[in-house]
Short mmCIF file of C-alpha atoms and ligand atoms in Angstrom, two decimals:
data_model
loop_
_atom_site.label_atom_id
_atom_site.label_comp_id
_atom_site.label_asym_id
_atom_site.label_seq_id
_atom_site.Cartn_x
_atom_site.Cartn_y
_atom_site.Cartn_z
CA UNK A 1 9.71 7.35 -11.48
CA UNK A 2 12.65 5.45 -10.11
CA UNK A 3 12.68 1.79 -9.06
CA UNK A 4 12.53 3.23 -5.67
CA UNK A 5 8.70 3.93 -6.49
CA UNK A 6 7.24 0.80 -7.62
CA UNK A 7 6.00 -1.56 -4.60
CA UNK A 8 5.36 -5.24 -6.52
CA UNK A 9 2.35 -6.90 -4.53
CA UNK A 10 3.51 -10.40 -3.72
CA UNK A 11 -0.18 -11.46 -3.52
CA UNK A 12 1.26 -15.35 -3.67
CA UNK A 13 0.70 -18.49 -1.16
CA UNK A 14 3.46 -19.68 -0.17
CA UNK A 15 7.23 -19.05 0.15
CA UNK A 16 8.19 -20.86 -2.78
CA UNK A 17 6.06 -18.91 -4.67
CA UNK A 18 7.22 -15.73 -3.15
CA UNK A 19 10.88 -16.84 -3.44
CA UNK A 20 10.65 -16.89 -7.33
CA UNK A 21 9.17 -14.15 -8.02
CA UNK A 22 11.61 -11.97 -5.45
CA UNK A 23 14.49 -13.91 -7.32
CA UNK A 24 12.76 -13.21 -10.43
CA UNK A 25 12.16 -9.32 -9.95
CA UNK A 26 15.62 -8.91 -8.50
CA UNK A 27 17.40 -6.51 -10.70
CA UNK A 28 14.03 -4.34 -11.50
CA UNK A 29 12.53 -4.17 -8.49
CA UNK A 30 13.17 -2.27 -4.54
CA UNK A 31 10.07 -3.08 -3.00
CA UNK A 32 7.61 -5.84 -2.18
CA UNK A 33 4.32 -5.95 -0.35
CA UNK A 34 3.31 -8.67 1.77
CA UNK A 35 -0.23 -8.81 2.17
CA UNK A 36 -2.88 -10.82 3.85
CA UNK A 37 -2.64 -14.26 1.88
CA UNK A 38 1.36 -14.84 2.09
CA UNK A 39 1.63 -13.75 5.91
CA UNK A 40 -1.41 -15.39 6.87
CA UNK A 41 0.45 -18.59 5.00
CA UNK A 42 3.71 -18.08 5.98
CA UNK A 43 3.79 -15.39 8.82
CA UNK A 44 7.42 -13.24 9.56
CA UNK A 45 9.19 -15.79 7.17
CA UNK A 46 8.02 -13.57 4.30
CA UNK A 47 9.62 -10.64 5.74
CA UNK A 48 12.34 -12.74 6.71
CA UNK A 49 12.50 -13.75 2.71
CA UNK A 50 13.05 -9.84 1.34
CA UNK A 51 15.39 -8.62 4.29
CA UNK A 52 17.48 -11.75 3.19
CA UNK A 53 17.38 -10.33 -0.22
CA UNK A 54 17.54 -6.41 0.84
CA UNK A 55 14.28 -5.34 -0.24
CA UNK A 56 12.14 -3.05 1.41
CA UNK A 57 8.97 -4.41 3.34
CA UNK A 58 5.13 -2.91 2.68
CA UNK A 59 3.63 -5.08 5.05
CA UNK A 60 -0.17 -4.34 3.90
CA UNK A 61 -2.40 -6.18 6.86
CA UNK A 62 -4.39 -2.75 6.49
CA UNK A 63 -4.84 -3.05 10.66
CA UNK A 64 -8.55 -2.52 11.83
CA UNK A 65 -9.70 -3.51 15.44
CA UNK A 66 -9.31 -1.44 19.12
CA UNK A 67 -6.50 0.90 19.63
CA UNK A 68 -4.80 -1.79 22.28
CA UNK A 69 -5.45 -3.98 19.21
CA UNK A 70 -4.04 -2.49 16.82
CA UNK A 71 -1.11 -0.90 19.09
CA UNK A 72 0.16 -4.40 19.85
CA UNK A 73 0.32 -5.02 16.27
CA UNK A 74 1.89 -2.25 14.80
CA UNK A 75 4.47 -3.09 17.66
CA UNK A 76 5.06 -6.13 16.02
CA UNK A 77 5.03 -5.16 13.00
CA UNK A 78 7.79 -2.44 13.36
CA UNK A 79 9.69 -5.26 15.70
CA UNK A 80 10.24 -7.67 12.94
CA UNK A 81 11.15 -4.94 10.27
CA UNK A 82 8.29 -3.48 7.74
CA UNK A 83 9.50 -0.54 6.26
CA UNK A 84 5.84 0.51 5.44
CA UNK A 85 2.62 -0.05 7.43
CA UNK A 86 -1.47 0.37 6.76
CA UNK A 87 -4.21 0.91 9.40
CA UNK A 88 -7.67 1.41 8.20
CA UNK A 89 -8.44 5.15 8.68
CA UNK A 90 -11.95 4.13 9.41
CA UNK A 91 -10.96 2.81 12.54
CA UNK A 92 -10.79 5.94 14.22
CA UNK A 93 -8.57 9.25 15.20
CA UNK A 94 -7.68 7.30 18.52
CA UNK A 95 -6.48 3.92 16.84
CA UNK A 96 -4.52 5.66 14.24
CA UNK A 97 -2.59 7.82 17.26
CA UNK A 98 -2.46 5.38 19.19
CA UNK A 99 -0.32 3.23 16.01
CA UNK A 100 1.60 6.23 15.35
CA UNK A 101 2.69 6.29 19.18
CA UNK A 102 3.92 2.48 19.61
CA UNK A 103 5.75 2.56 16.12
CA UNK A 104 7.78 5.67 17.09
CA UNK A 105 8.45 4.37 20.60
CA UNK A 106 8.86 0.47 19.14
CA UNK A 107 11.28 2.27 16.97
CA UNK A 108 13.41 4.36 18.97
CA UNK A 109 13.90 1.32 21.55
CA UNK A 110 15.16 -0.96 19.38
CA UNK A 111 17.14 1.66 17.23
CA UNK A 112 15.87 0.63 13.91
CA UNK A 113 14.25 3.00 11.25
CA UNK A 114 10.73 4.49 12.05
CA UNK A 115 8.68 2.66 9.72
CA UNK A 116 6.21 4.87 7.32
CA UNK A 117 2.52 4.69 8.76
CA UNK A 118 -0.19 5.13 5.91
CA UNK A 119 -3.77 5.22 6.51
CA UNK A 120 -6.34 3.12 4.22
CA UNK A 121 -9.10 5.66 2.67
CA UNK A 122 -11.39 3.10 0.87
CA UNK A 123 -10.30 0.47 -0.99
CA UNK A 124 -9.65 0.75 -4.99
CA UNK A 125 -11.88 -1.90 -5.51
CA UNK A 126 -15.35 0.52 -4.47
CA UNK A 127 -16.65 2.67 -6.41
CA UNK A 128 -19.24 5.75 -6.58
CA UNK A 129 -21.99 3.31 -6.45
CA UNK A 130 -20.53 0.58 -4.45
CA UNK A 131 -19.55 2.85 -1.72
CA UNK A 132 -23.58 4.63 -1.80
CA UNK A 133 -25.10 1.09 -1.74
CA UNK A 134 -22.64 -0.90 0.89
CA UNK A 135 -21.94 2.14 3.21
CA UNK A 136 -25.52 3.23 3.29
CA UNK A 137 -24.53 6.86 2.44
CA UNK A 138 -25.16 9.54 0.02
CA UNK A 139 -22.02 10.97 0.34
CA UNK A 140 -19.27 11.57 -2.37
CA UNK A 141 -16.82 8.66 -2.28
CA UNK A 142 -14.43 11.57 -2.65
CA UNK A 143 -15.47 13.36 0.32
CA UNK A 144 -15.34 10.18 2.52
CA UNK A 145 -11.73 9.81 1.27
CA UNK A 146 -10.54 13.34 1.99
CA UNK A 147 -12.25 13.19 4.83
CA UNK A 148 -10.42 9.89 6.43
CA UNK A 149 -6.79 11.15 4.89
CA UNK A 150 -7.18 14.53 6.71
CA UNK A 151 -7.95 12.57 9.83
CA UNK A 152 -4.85 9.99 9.06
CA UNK A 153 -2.78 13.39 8.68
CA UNK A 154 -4.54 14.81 12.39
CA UNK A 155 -3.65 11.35 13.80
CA UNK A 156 0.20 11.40 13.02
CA UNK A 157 0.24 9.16 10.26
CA UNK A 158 2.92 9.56 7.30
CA UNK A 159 0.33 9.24 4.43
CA UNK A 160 -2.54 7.23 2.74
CA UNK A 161 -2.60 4.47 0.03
CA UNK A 162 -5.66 5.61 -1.86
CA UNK A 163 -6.83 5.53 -5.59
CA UNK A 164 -4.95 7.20 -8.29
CA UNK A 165 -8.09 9.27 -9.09
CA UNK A 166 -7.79 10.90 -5.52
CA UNK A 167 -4.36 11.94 -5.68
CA UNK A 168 -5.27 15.77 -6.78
CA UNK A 169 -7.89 16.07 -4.11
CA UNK A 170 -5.55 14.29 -1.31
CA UNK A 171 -2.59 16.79 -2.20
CA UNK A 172 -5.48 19.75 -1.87
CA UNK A 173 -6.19 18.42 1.68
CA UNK A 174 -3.14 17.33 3.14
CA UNK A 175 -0.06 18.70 1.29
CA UNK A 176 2.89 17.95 -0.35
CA UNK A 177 5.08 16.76 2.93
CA UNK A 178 2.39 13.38 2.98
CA UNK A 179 2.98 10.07 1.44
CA UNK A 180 0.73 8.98 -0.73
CA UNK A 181 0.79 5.02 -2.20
CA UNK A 182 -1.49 4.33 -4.94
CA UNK A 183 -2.78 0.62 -5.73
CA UNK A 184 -5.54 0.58 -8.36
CA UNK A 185 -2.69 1.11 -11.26
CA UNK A 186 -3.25 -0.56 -14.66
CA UNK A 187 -0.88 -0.67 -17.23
CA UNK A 188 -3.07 0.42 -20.84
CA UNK A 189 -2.04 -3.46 -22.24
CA UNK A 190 -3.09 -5.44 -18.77
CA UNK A 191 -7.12 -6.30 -17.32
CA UNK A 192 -8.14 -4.07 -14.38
CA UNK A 193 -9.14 -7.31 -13.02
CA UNK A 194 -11.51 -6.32 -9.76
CA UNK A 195 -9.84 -3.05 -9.67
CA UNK A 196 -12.12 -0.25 -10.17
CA UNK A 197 -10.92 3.12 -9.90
CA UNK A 198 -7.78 2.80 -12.29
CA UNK A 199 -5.04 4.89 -13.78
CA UNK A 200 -1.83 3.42 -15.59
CA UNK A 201 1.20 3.70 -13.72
CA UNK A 202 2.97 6.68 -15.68
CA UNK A 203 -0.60 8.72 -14.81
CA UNK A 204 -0.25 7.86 -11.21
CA UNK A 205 2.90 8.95 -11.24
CA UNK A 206 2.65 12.31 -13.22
CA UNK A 207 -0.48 13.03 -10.74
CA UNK A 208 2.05 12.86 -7.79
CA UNK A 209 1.85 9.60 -6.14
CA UNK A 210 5.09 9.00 -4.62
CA UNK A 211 4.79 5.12 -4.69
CA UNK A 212 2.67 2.84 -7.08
CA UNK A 213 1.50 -0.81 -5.95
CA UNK A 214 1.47 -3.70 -8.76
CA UNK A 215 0.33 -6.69 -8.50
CA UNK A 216 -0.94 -9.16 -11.09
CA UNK A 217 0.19 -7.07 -13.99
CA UNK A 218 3.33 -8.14 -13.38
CA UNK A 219 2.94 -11.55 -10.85
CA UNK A 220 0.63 -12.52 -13.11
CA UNK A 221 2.08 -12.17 -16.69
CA UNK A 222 4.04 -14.68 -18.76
CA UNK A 223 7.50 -12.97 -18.09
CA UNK A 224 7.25 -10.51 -14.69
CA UNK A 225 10.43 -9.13 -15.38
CA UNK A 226 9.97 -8.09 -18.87
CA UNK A 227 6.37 -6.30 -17.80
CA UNK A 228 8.28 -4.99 -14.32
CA UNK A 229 11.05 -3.34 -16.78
CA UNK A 230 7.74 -2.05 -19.25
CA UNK A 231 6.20 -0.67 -16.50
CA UNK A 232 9.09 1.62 -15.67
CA UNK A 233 10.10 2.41 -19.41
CA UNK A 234 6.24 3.21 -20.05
CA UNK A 235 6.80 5.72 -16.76
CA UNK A 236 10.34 7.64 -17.93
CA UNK A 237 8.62 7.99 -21.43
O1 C5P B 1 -3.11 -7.28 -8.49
P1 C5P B 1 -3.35 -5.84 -8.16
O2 C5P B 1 -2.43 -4.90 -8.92
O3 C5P B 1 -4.81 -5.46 -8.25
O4 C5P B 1 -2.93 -5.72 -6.62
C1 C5P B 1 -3.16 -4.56 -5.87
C2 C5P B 1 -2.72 -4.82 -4.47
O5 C5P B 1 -2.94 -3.63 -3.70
C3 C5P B 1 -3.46 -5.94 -3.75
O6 C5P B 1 -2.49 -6.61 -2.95
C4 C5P B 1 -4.48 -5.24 -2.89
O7 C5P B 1 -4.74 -5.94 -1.69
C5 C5P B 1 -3.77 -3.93 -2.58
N1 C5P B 1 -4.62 -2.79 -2.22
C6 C5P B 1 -5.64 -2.32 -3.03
N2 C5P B 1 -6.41 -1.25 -2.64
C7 C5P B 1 -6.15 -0.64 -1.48
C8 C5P B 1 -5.11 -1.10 -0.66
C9 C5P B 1 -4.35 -2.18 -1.08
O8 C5P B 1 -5.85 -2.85 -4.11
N3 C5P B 1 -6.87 0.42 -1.14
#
């Protein structure tokens, strides 16, 4: 685990707030994810915030609606300069190629770096018996996910964030050569909070995720640095 690994979720509502904890994290920490609070707050000025501090961008809007949709906002996306980008893999075969098209050709126009594309599986918060109840399905949650990374992989996509606990099975089905980001990661001394399908970060790690998402373990403790720095000592140990 380097410091290139660990994505800090910046799950905050406003700049100020956002500001601090970039400031804060400075030394210890590469990347930051923007999700749907802080952009839906403050819009490109968050992205704006980390290129200003030369961080890379996870911009997690975890995109979901028609191809045309979805196209125009991967567009933007890739325009205004996220380094990594989600589409729900439930959306579809045709909405994820259709992503991985505009991004490349966004990309190439305005000669900046292709962003990384990652599909969503199902979200760490579901479980075995969430997913059988709310999707109206028998099916193994773990089928469903292999299922929708195989089909991110088909589509063109660079990867999928998924749970820890899939890593093994996602590797099986897709390779080695395919990204795989991994919320759902609990350090042993912090609450899993609504997460459900948990590993700590040095397990995520060891299973072969090549990035790890953390969010209140860290935003949410009394000194983020000090549990950003445990985090990666816990990790090299
Ligand atoms: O605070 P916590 O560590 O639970 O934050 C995890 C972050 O990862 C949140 O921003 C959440 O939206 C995001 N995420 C997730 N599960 C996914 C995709 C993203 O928890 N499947």
């Amino acid at each position: 685990m380097s410091q290139n690994q660990l994505i800090v979720a910046l799950d905050v509502e406003n700049l100020e707030a956002a500001n601090k904890l970039v400031t804060m994290l400075s030394d210890t920490v590469k990347w930051f994810k923007i999700g749907k609070q802080l952009f839906t707050a403050v819009g490109p000025a968050s992205v704006k915030l980390l290129h200003e501090s030369k961080k890379n961008i996870f911009l997690d809007l975890k995109f979901h609606d028609i191809p045309n949709t979805v196209a125009g906002a991967v567009a933007s996306a890739t325009k205004i300069g996220a380094n990594i980008i989600n589409i729900h893999a439930s959306g579809g075969l045709e909405m994820m190629r259709v992503a991985a098209e505009v991004a490349e050709k966004q990309a190439s126009e305005l000669d900046i770096p292709m962003p990384i594309l990652l599909g969503v599986t199902l979200l760490t918060s579901i479980d075995e018996e969430n997913f059988h109840r709310d999707f109206g399905t028998q099916r193994k949650l773990a089928d469903q996910v292999a299922y929708l990374a195989e089909l991110s992989q088909k589509a063109g996509l660079d990867g999928v964030v998924a749970s820890p606990l899939e890593i093994e099975l996602i590797r099986k089905v897709c390779g080695d050569d395919f990204v795989i980001v991994t919320p759902g990661v609990r350090p042993a001394w912090a609450a899993s909070n609504d997460q459900q399908r948990v590993m700590t970060p040095a397990e995520a790690i060891a299973a072969g995720a090549d990035y790890i998402v953390v969010g209140r373990p860290i935003t949410a403790s009394d000194s983020p640095p000090e549990a950003a720095r445990t985090i990666l000592q816990e990790i090299h140990a």
